[in-house]
Coordinates of C-alpha atoms in Angstrom, one line a residue:
X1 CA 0.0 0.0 0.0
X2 CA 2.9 2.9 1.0
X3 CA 4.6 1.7 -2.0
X4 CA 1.6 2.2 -4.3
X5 CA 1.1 5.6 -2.6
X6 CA 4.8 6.5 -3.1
X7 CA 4.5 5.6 -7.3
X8 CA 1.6 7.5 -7.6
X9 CA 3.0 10.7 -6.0
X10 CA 6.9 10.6 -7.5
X11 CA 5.5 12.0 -11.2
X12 CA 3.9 15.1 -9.0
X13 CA 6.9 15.7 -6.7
X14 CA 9.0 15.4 -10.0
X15 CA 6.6 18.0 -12.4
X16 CA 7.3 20.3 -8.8
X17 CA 10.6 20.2 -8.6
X18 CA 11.5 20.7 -12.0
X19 CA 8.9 23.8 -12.6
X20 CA 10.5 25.2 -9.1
X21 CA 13.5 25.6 -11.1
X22 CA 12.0 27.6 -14.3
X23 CA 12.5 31.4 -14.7
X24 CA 11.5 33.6 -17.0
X25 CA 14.6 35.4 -18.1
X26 CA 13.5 37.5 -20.9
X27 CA 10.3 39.0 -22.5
X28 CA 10.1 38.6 -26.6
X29 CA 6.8 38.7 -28.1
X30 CA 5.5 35.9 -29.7
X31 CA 8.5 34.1 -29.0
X32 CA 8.5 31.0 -31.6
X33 CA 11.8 29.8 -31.8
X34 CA 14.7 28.9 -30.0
X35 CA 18.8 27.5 -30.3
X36 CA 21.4 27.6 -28.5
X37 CA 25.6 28.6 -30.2
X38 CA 28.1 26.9 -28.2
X39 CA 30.8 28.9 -29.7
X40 CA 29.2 32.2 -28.8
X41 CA 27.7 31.0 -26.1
X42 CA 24.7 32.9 -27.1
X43 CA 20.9 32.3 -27.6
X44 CA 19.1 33.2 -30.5
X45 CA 15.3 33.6 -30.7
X46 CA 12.9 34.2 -33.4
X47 CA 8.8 35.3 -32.9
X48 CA 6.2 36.1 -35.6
X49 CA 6.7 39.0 -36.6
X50 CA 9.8 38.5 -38.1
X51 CA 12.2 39.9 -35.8
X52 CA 15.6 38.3 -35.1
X53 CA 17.1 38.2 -31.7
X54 CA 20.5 37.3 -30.0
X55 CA 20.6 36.8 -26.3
X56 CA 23.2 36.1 -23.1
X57 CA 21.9 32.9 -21.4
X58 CA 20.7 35.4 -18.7
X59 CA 18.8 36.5 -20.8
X60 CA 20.1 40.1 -21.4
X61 CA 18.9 40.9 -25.3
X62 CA 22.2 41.9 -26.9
X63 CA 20.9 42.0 -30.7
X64 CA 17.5 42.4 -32.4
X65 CA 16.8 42.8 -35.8
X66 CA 13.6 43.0 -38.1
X67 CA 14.0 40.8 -41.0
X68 CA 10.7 41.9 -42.7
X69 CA 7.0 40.2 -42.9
X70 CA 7.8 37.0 -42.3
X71 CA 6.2 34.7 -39.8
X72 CA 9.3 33.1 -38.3
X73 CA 8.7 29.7 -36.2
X74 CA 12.3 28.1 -35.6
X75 CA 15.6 28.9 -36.0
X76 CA 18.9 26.6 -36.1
X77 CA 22.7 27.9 -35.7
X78 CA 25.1 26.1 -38.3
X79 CA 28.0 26.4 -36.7
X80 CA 30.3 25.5 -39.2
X81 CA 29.5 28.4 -41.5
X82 CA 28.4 30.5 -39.0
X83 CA 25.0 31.0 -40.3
X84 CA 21.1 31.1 -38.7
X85 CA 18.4 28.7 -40.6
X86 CA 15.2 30.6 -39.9
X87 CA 11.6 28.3 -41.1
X88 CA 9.6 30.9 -42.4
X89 CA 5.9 29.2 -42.4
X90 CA 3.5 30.6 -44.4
X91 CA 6.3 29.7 -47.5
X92 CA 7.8 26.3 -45.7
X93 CA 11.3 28.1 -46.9
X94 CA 14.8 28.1 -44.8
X95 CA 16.0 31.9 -44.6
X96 CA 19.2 31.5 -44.6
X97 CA 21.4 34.2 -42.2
X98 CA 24.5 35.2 -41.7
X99 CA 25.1 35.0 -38.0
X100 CA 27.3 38.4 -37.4
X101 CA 25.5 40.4 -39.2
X102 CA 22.3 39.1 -39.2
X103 CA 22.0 40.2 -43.2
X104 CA 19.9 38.1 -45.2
X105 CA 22.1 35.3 -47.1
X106 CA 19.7 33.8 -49.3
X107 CA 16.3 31.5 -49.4
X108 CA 15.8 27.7 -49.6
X109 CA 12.8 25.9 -50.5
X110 CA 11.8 22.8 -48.6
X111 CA 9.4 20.0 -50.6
X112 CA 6.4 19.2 -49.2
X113 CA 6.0 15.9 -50.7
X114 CA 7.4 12.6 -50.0
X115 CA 6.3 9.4 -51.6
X116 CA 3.6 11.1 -52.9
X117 CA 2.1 12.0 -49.3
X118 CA 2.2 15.6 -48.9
X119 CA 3.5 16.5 -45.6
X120 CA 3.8 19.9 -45.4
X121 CA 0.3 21.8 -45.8
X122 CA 1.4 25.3 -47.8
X123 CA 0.7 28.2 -45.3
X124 CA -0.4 28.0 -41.5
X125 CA 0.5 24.6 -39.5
X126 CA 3.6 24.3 -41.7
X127 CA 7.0 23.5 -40.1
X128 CA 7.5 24.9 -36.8
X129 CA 10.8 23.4 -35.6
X130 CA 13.9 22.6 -37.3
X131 CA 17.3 21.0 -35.8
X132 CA 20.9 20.2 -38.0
X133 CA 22.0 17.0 -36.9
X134 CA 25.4 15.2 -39.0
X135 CA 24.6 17.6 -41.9
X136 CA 20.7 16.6 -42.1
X137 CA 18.0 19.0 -40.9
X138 CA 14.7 17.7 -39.0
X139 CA 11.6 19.8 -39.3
X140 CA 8.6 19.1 -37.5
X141 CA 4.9 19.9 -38.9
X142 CA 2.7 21.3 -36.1
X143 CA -0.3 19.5 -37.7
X144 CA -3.1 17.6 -35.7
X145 CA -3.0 14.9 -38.2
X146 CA -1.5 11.4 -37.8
X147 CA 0.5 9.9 -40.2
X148 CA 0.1 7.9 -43.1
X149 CA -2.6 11.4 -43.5
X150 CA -2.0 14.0 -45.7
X151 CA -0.2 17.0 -43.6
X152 CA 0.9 15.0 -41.0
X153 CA 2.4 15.6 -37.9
X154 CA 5.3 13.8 -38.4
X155 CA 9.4 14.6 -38.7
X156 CA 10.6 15.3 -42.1
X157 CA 14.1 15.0 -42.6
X158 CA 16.4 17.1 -45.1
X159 CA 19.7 16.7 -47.2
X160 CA 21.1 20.2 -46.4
X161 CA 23.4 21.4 -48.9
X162 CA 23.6 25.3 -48.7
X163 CA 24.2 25.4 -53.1
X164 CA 20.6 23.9 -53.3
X165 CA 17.2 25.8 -54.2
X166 CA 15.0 23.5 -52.8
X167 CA 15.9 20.8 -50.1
X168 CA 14.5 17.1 -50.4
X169 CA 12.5 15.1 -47.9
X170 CA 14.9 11.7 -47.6
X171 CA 13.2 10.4 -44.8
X172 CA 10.3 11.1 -42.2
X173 CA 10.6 10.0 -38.6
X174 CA 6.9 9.0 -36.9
X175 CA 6.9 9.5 -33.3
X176 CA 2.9 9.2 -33.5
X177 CA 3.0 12.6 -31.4
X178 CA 0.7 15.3 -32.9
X179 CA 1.7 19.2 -32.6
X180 CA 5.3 18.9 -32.8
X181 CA 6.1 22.6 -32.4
X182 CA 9.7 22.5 -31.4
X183 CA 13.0 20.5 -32.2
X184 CA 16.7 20.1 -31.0
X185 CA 19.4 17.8 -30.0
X186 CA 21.8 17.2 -27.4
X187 CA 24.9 15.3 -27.6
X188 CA 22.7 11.5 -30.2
X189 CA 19.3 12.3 -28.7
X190 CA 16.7 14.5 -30.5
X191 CA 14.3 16.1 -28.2
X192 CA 10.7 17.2 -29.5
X193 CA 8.3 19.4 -27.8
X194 CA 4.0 19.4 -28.2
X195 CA 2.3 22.2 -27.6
X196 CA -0.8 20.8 -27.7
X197 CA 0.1 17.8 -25.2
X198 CA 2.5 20.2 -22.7
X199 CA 5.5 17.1 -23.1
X200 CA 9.2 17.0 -23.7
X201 CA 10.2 13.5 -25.7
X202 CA 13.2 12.5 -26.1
X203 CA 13.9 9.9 -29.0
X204 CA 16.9 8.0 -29.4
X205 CA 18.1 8.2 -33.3
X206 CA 20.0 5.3 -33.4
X207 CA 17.7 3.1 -32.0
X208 CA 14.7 4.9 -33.7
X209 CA 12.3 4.5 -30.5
X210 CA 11.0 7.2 -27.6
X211 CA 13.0 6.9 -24.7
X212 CA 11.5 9.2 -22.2
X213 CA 8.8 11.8 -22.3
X214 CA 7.9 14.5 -19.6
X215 CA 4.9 16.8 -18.5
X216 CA 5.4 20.5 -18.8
X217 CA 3.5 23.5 -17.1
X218 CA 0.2 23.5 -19.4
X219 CA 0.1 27.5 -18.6
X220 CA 2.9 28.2 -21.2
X221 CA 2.4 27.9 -24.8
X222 CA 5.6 26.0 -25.8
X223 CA 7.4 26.5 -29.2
X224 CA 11.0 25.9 -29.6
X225 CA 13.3 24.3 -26.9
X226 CA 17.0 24.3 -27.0
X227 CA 19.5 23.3 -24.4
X228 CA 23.0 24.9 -23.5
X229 CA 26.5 22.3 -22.8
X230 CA 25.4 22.3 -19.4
X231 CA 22.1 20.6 -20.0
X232 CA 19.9 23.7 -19.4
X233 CA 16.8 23.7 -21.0
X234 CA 15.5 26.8 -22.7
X235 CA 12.1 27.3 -24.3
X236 CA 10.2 30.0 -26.2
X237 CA 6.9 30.8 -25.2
X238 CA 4.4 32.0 -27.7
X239 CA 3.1 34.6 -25.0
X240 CA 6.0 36.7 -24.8
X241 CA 8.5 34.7 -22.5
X242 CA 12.3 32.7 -22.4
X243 CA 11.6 30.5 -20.2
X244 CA 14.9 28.8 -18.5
X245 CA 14.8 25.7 -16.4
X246 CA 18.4 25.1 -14.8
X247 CA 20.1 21.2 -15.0
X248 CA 17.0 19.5 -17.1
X249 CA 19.5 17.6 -17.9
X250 CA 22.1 15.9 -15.3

């Protein structure tokens, strides 16, 4: 009986102690998108209305810039040549940026079809987040739909190459998880946020399986996660908030 009583209260003492730990550390409206530069050690943060931001880990707002009328839901850092991937939604195109400056490099198209399914519906509940992973991108639909459906909620993964105009899907991952409105990775393991379900899941890529999935606080609307080298979770809150939540990951 006590040991009954003790499983059934851990998950609540757990969903405590980890919200006790979250603090808002800056206010961006409509804050959609979220990643983390290791080299800068900087965080950079996107909303919809198509403003570009770079932060301290504090959350102090060192850079902002308006890109123009675009309705920005993720951003990615490619460290390697120093640029921002930005999803613009409402054209399911990669904008791509050039980190220092934050000037406008070029646009990439992303294909909505794969295997004849079409994936990606063309304006609202497009892709909303987006992670580079061994030279392949991962973008998540948002949509309420299960796969095999049309505009399914499902992972579609890119070849990036920078020289291309439009980027192929070359594979789709199906975590049967609908609302997938944020995307990143630490260290193998890609974690995916829901919205609409208030859960962090972590999936294994290698093994191609869900390996853990937590509750999050239903009062924020979550869209873009990313975590820092110390295993500090960020996330962008559509209501105008950086949320950070200290050691999510030990």
């Amino acid at each position: 009986m006590i040991k009954s009583i003790i499983a059934l209260f851990l998950p609540l003492l757990f969903m405590q102690n980890l919200f006790a730990k979250e603090k808002v550390i800056a206010n961006i409206p409509e804050a959609s998108g979220i990643c983390y530069s290791n080299i800068s050690d900087s965080l950079f943060v996107v909303n919809d209305e198509g403003t570009l931001y770079e932060l301290t880990t504090k959350g102090k707002i060192l850079r902002e810039k308006k890109l123009g009328k675009y309705d920005l839901e993720a951003v990615e850092v490619d460290e390697e040549n120093a640029l921002l991937l930005l999803i613009n939604e409402k054209k399911d195109s990669i904008i791509v940026v050039d980190k220092k400056s934050f000037d406008i490099v070029k646009k990439i198209k992303i294909d909505r079809e794969y295997k004849k399914i079409k994936l990606l519906k063309k304006g609202g509940d497009g892709i909303e987040g987006l992670a580079l992973y061994k030279n392949k991108l991962y973008a998540s639909n948002q949509s309420k739909k299960m796969f095999p459906k049309e505009d399914s909620s499902v992972i579609v993964i890119l070849d990036y190459k920078l020289e291309e105009k439009k980027l192929k899907i070359i594979d789709i991952i199906n975590p049967e998880i609908k609302d997938i409105s944020g995307l990143t990775f630490y260290k193998d393991t890609l974690y995916m946020i829901s919205d609409k379900n208030s859960k962090i899941i972590s999936y294994d890529i290698k093994k191609s399986k869900i390996i853990d999935t937590k509750k999050l606080s239903k009062k924020y609307a979550q869209e873009g996660i990313a975590f820092d080298t110390k295993g500090n979770l960020y996330i962008a809150d559509d209501n105008g908030k950086i949320l950070k939540i200290k050691n999510f990951i030990k």
